[in-house]
Structure formats: C-alpha cells, structure tokens
XYZ file of C-alpha atoms in Angstrom:
363
model
C -200.225 34.034 48.509
C -196.530 34.396 49.386
C -195.572 37.506 51.340
C -192.243 37.629 49.509
C -193.665 37.840 46.008
C -190.734 39.980 44.869
C -188.025 38.141 46.808
C -186.387 36.511 43.790
C -183.424 35.339 45.879
C -185.551 33.062 48.053
C -187.352 31.715 45.004
C -184.058 30.252 43.721
C -184.128 27.612 46.456
C -187.434 26.012 45.427
C -187.223 22.339 44.523
C -188.308 22.932 40.907
C -185.882 25.848 40.408
C -182.769 24.556 42.152
C -181.751 22.016 39.428
C -181.452 24.895 36.933
C -179.402 26.937 39.409
C -177.148 23.953 40.059
C -176.776 23.276 36.341
C -175.888 26.912 35.650
C -173.218 27.017 38.352
C -171.617 23.838 37.037
C -171.851 24.533 33.302
C -172.689 28.273 32.939
C -175.714 27.265 30.888
C -179.231 25.865 31.313
C -181.048 23.394 29.088
C -184.128 25.610 29.119
C -185.247 28.878 30.710
C -187.241 28.503 33.897
C -189.474 31.461 32.992
C -190.462 32.904 29.620
C -191.941 36.370 29.176
C -194.156 35.924 26.130
C -195.534 38.791 24.048
C -198.156 37.161 21.843
C -199.056 40.501 20.274
C -197.813 44.079 20.117
C -201.313 45.506 19.597
C -203.089 47.411 22.350
C -206.519 48.964 22.760
C -205.246 51.835 24.917
C -203.137 54.833 23.908
C -201.143 55.584 27.041
C -198.799 58.568 26.476
C -196.073 57.121 28.738
C -196.064 53.645 27.169
C -192.505 52.321 27.168
C -193.309 50.048 24.195
C -194.205 52.867 21.797
C -191.489 52.024 19.207
C -193.045 48.631 18.404
C -196.619 49.109 19.568
C -199.361 48.007 17.158
C -196.956 46.478 14.637
C -197.485 42.705 14.567
C -198.738 39.555 16.309
C -197.920 35.864 16.213
C -200.006 34.030 13.657
C -201.955 31.045 14.975
C -199.721 28.323 13.520
C -196.470 29.825 14.782
C -197.968 30.637 18.170
C -199.129 27.086 18.829
C -195.826 25.691 17.581
C -193.995 28.008 19.976
C -196.223 26.995 22.895
C -195.548 23.337 22.087
C -191.801 24.050 22.101
C -192.056 25.796 25.464
C -193.879 22.837 26.996
C -191.586 20.164 25.589
C -188.443 22.024 26.664
C -189.577 21.964 30.283
C -190.197 25.676 30.909
C -191.766 26.031 34.361
C -193.634 29.317 34.005
C -194.817 31.705 31.298
C -195.787 35.349 31.760
C -198.156 36.680 29.115
C -197.176 40.301 28.899
C -196.308 42.997 26.337
C -195.292 44.515 24.128
C -199.021 45.045 23.729
C -202.189 43.807 25.433
C -201.986 39.971 25.478
C -205.734 39.463 25.711
C -206.203 41.241 22.371
C -204.857 38.128 20.631
C -207.828 36.026 19.534
C -206.076 32.827 20.667
C -205.114 34.086 24.133
C -207.564 31.762 25.909
C -206.291 28.785 23.905
C -202.681 29.583 24.788
C -203.578 29.861 28.478
C -205.524 26.582 28.409
C -202.825 24.618 26.571
C -200.084 25.818 28.909
C -202.263 25.267 31.965
C -203.241 21.729 30.971
C -199.526 20.964 30.513
C -198.778 22.066 34.074
C -196.956 25.267 33.138
C -197.571 28.064 35.631
C -199.011 31.195 34.036
C -198.779 34.857 34.951
C -200.799 37.526 33.173
C -200.023 41.238 32.921
C -203.008 43.032 31.413
C -204.776 46.363 31.247
C -207.966 44.511 32.210
C -210.226 45.803 29.447
C -210.771 42.365 27.889
C -210.766 40.083 30.925
C -214.467 39.378 30.445
C -213.744 37.738 27.078
C -211.204 35.324 28.568
C -212.678 34.877 32.053
C -212.965 31.077 31.998
C -209.354 30.411 30.982
C -207.913 33.103 33.243
C -209.976 31.959 36.237
C -209.031 28.315 35.827
C -205.365 28.395 34.869
C -203.636 31.683 35.695
C -201.490 31.717 38.868
C -201.609 35.493 39.105
C -203.210 38.291 37.124
C -201.725 41.766 37.510
C -203.937 44.542 36.171
C -202.314 47.881 35.357
C -204.818 50.425 36.635
C -202.543 53.221 37.902
C -205.358 55.304 39.320
C -208.006 55.294 42.022
C -210.575 57.424 40.215
C -211.974 57.644 36.715
C -210.715 61.125 35.884
C -207.100 60.268 36.638
C -207.405 56.941 34.860
C -208.525 58.759 31.731
C -205.458 61.010 31.890
C -202.946 58.195 32.045
C -204.841 55.237 30.526
C -206.975 56.734 27.726
C -208.801 54.377 25.404
C -208.910 54.641 21.630
C -212.609 55.354 21.980
C -214.349 58.400 23.391
C -215.619 56.520 26.443
C -213.652 55.795 29.609
C -212.530 52.255 30.331
C -212.137 52.683 34.097
C -215.360 51.122 35.317
C -215.195 48.344 32.740
C -211.763 47.374 34.068
C -212.880 47.570 37.701
C -215.976 45.494 36.976
C -213.884 42.921 35.122
C -211.546 42.661 38.111
C -214.479 42.340 40.472
C -215.912 39.506 38.366
C -212.547 37.724 38.204
C -212.180 37.972 41.986
C -215.297 35.828 42.340
C -214.106 32.970 40.115
C -210.294 33.003 40.127
C -208.107 30.195 41.422
C -204.939 32.339 41.373
C -204.070 35.768 42.770
C -205.404 39.090 41.497
C -203.224 42.180 41.763
C -203.957 45.874 41.347
C -200.860 47.512 39.848
C -200.227 51.211 40.444
C -197.408 52.894 38.522
C -196.525 56.226 40.115
C -196.579 58.854 37.364
C -196.203 62.599 37.121
C -195.887 65.039 34.243
C -194.177 68.366 33.750
C -197.566 70.064 33.516
C -198.319 69.003 37.087
C -200.621 66.092 36.319
C -199.965 63.210 38.691
C -201.590 60.141 40.189
C -199.633 60.308 43.478
C -202.586 61.546 45.527
C -204.754 58.556 44.618
C -202.641 55.744 46.005
C -204.748 55.296 49.121
C -207.978 55.541 47.125
C -206.661 52.802 44.837
C -205.671 50.564 47.757
C -209.158 50.900 49.259
C -210.729 50.122 45.877
C -208.433 47.148 45.270
C -209.360 45.576 48.579
C -213.055 46.317 48.082
C -213.280 44.546 44.714
C -211.496 41.437 45.969
C -207.858 41.824 44.935
C -205.254 39.759 46.780
C -202.551 42.379 46.571
C -201.727 45.936 45.594
C -198.394 46.715 43.955
C -196.860 50.183 43.969
C -194.225 50.705 41.278
C -191.806 53.350 40.065
C -191.726 54.642 36.511
C -188.977 53.895 33.973
C -187.790 56.006 31.073
C -187.236 54.574 27.579
C -183.739 53.421 28.593
C -185.190 51.542 31.575
C -183.737 53.939 34.108
C -185.995 54.598 37.064
C -187.254 58.167 37.048
C -186.323 59.533 40.468
C -188.976 61.349 42.421
C -188.529 65.123 42.699
C -187.552 66.363 46.151
C -190.773 68.341 46.366
C -192.753 65.117 45.965
C -190.873 63.190 48.648
C -192.666 64.953 51.476
C -195.100 62.603 53.114
C -194.058 59.525 51.143
C -192.949 57.554 54.194
C -196.123 58.488 56.046
C -198.185 57.409 53.053
C -196.486 54.003 52.817
C -196.855 53.383 56.538
C -200.497 54.434 56.344
C -201.170 51.813 53.673
C -200.141 49.049 56.063
C -203.410 49.385 57.950
C -205.271 47.939 54.967
C -203.308 44.704 55.030
C -204.680 41.493 56.471
C -204.352 37.759 55.846
C -206.112 38.091 52.488
C -204.741 41.386 51.195
C -201.146 42.619 50.951
C -199.587 45.908 49.861
C -196.211 45.670 48.116
C -193.750 48.450 47.393
C -191.605 47.110 44.550
C -187.869 47.655 44.167
C -188.518 50.300 41.496
C -190.697 52.251 43.900
C -188.018 52.142 46.604
C -185.350 53.347 44.207
C -187.657 55.983 42.783
C -187.793 57.516 46.253
C -183.989 57.365 46.494
C -184.038 54.750 49.232
C -181.165 52.844 47.674
C -177.992 53.850 45.847
C -177.768 53.125 42.128
C -176.882 49.508 41.404
C -173.235 48.785 40.744
C -172.939 45.901 38.316
C -169.289 44.959 38.505
C -169.908 41.549 36.945
C -169.619 40.539 33.310
C -172.105 37.714 32.835
C -175.810 37.543 33.658
C -177.010 34.284 35.247
C -180.599 35.489 34.978
C -180.270 35.406 31.176
C -180.023 31.610 31.514
C -183.026 31.360 33.816
C -185.336 33.684 31.869
C -185.871 35.073 28.387
C -188.352 37.199 26.478
C -190.063 36.066 23.275
C -191.861 38.575 21.046
C -193.156 38.552 17.461
C -190.037 40.557 16.588
C -187.488 38.223 18.151
C -186.105 36.443 21.193
C -184.198 38.490 23.775
C -182.324 37.672 26.993
C -184.794 39.611 29.123
C -187.612 42.153 29.025
C -185.197 45.043 29.608
C -183.632 44.313 26.211
C -186.912 43.626 24.427
C -186.725 44.801 20.794
C -183.050 45.802 21.056
C -181.649 44.387 17.805
C -178.108 44.298 19.188
C -179.269 41.924 21.936
C -181.523 39.682 19.865
C -180.605 35.999 20.119
C -182.969 34.704 17.457
C -186.355 34.873 15.770
C -189.006 32.173 16.212
C -190.437 33.093 12.829
C -187.249 31.621 11.347
C -186.228 28.863 13.789
C -187.776 26.902 16.618
C -187.368 28.252 20.121
C -185.463 25.115 21.095
C -182.981 25.662 18.265
C -182.535 29.338 19.220
C -181.971 28.513 22.886
C -179.461 25.768 22.152
C -177.520 27.881 19.648
C -177.529 31.306 21.249
C -174.113 32.939 21.177
C -174.680 36.455 22.488
C -174.021 36.910 26.182
C -175.208 39.798 28.310
C -172.468 41.832 29.977
C -174.310 43.687 32.757
C -171.387 46.035 33.390
C -171.872 47.425 29.855
C -175.283 46.329 28.619
C -177.396 46.952 31.705
C -176.725 50.488 32.879
C -180.086 50.685 34.607
C -181.707 49.367 37.776
C -182.521 45.697 37.288
C -185.134 43.837 39.322
C -182.940 40.735 39.350
C -179.638 42.293 40.319
C -179.800 40.687 43.762
C -180.707 37.342 42.177
C -177.522 37.501 40.077
C -175.454 38.332 43.141
C -176.954 35.384 45.015
C -176.036 32.973 42.218
C -172.463 34.270 42.260
C -172.454 33.728 46.028
C -173.679 30.151 45.599
C -170.998 29.603 42.952
C -168.311 30.726 45.405
C -169.659 28.282 47.991
C -169.562 25.504 45.389
C -165.914 26.335 44.721
C -165.251 25.877 48.436
C -166.902 22.463 48.403
C -170.198 23.518 49.990
C -173.005 22.185 47.835
C -175.684 21.356 50.383
C -178.163 24.203 50.400
C -181.490 24.304 52.178
C -184.211 24.025 49.579
C -187.873 24.900 50.037
C -191.148 23.602 48.695
C -192.383 25.206 45.486
C -194.524 28.250 46.169
C -193.878 30.709 43.301
C -191.854 29.629 40.251
C -191.706 33.116 38.714
C -188.054 33.905 39.469
C-alpha cells in the first residue's frame, strides 16, 4: 500500500500515466481519460441528511444493455482505472459484480466507494478484482452512526457494515479503507469525538488505512471548522500516529487540512484544466469533466444514453475554466500546477523526466 495515496503529483510520473501527460502537454488533449468515475446508479439504501447528491438521489440507473456497452467502450478506449462511486450506492445495482469482473478481467484497475451495507452480496468480485475499497462509515459507535448514516429501515446498519468489512479483510486482494467524514450540526450533534474510536476499530477489523476527511457544502466548498472546535485538533492528529504500523496507515486528506484552516484558499489563476483530460465522471444523467461538476447541466459534455462514450470523448467541446468554474477547493489543484510546470520545462527543451514504476493509477 503506497504511503502517498493522495499524492496525485507523484502519480503522474508512473510509466502507465506518463504517456497521457506527455500527449496532453504536446496537444492539449488525450485520446482517452486515464481514470473514470462511474456512477452506475443514483439509488441508495441510506438516507443521510448531509448527502451532497440529494438533488439526483434515487432517480435512475443504467440499464443492463447500456451499462455493458459503456464498460466495453471504457475497456477498448484504454482507460486505466475506474472508480465505482456515486451518485448513489454502486453495489445496489444488480449487475455491480458483473461490471467489476468484466473490468478486472480486462486489466482495468478498480476502486470502490461504498457505504458497505451490501458488500456481502458482492464479496467474491470485490475480493478478487478491486484495488481498493473505501467504506464511508463516519463514526466509531453505533449511536453516532445512526445519527449521520440512518438506514431506510428501523434497524441500524452499523454492525452489518462492520461485519462486512471484517469479512472482506479476510479475503481481499486490494486495500480496505475506513473513511471518516468529520461532521457537525447546528444542534450540537457531531462525530468529532469518535475519531480515535474509529481508528481503533478500523485497525481491529483488518483495514489497511483510515482516511479522515473534511465536509463539503452543496457548492463543493469545504466547510471550515469553527474556532471552538479547533482546540485539541493537532493533539488528536498526532495521537492517531501511534496506531500506524507497516500494515495500517492513517491519512488526513487535503479537505481535512483545509477544513482546519491549515492552508489558504486555493487561487486558481489558470484558465484550462489538464485534469479534465486525465479524468471524467460518467453518470446515468450525463458525462461531466469531473465529480465536482457532476449533474451540472452547464458542464455536461454528453450523454451515454444518446451516444457512445468514445464519440462523446472525441467530440467534447466544452472546456473547464478553473478561474471561473471551480471556485472551490479542488483535490487536484496541485496536479494541475505540476502539469503546467512540466509544460514550461518542455518549452525550455527539457523532456527527460524521471518516471517510476506503476503503483497506483488513480490520479
């Protein structure tokens, strides 16, 4: 498991990624995206009050014929990695295991973002093919889980999710992550106090890593932590380091760092987005340049219900202008800056860059 899981800059220099970077710098376009975020359904079995996908939640899914056609397109185009995400809960789609198996057999790397409630129904495919599974738990105890991750039933899903993760840890070939989104409400409800409990639980059930994340609003701006909540944060993060070892890592994502005001707001004084050529997001509602613009009609570049993904990619005309379109903190801001830096070096005649063996194709 790489220690720099969220170091997207270093990932650019992998042998399988570099040709796309080189092609972009020379032509300002790529023949295919390196990574596709794929929402195979918008339906979900939870009813989380803070869900950022509320506007389109529980509206539609890909039908079987279109889904398999899309997967075939993705494979033939040469896409290196696919993240099954949402949108919704990907494992609710009845063909989720088939999609994972087809992509895996074709050599496409697979990431899975899930709430974990249905892992037991797709255990064989997930265990065999998925490079990493990130489960959104966001709590360390059942009571808090029920506050922030309520099910549509009267029973709690906490122990079912934990047991599913524990079972996956025994059979997986990829990494298993415990995702913890820091949340608080105006009424005082919060999950902040359970971070350490969650880290202990994650390690106990066999997770490879624990990811601490900051919360976004509906416009994808990171919700800054109140001053009153900042007390003890540094001590807490340092304290978590004691749980790390060769088999278990604790990550504080960029959104968490910015939530705690550790960095100034990003200044995007550039007018094109290289990442939009390396990645894209495909949903049942349309194709978008990235997950931040998912379901934004003004940013839609096509619809796979009307045209093939290959046709959409080759004929896309809309370009993202980060200085206007991305007035939020972007996880790949530093990646964009690195590509501009490489482009400047190319212009100076320096084209020999140290590349590294493939280790994580999810740029």
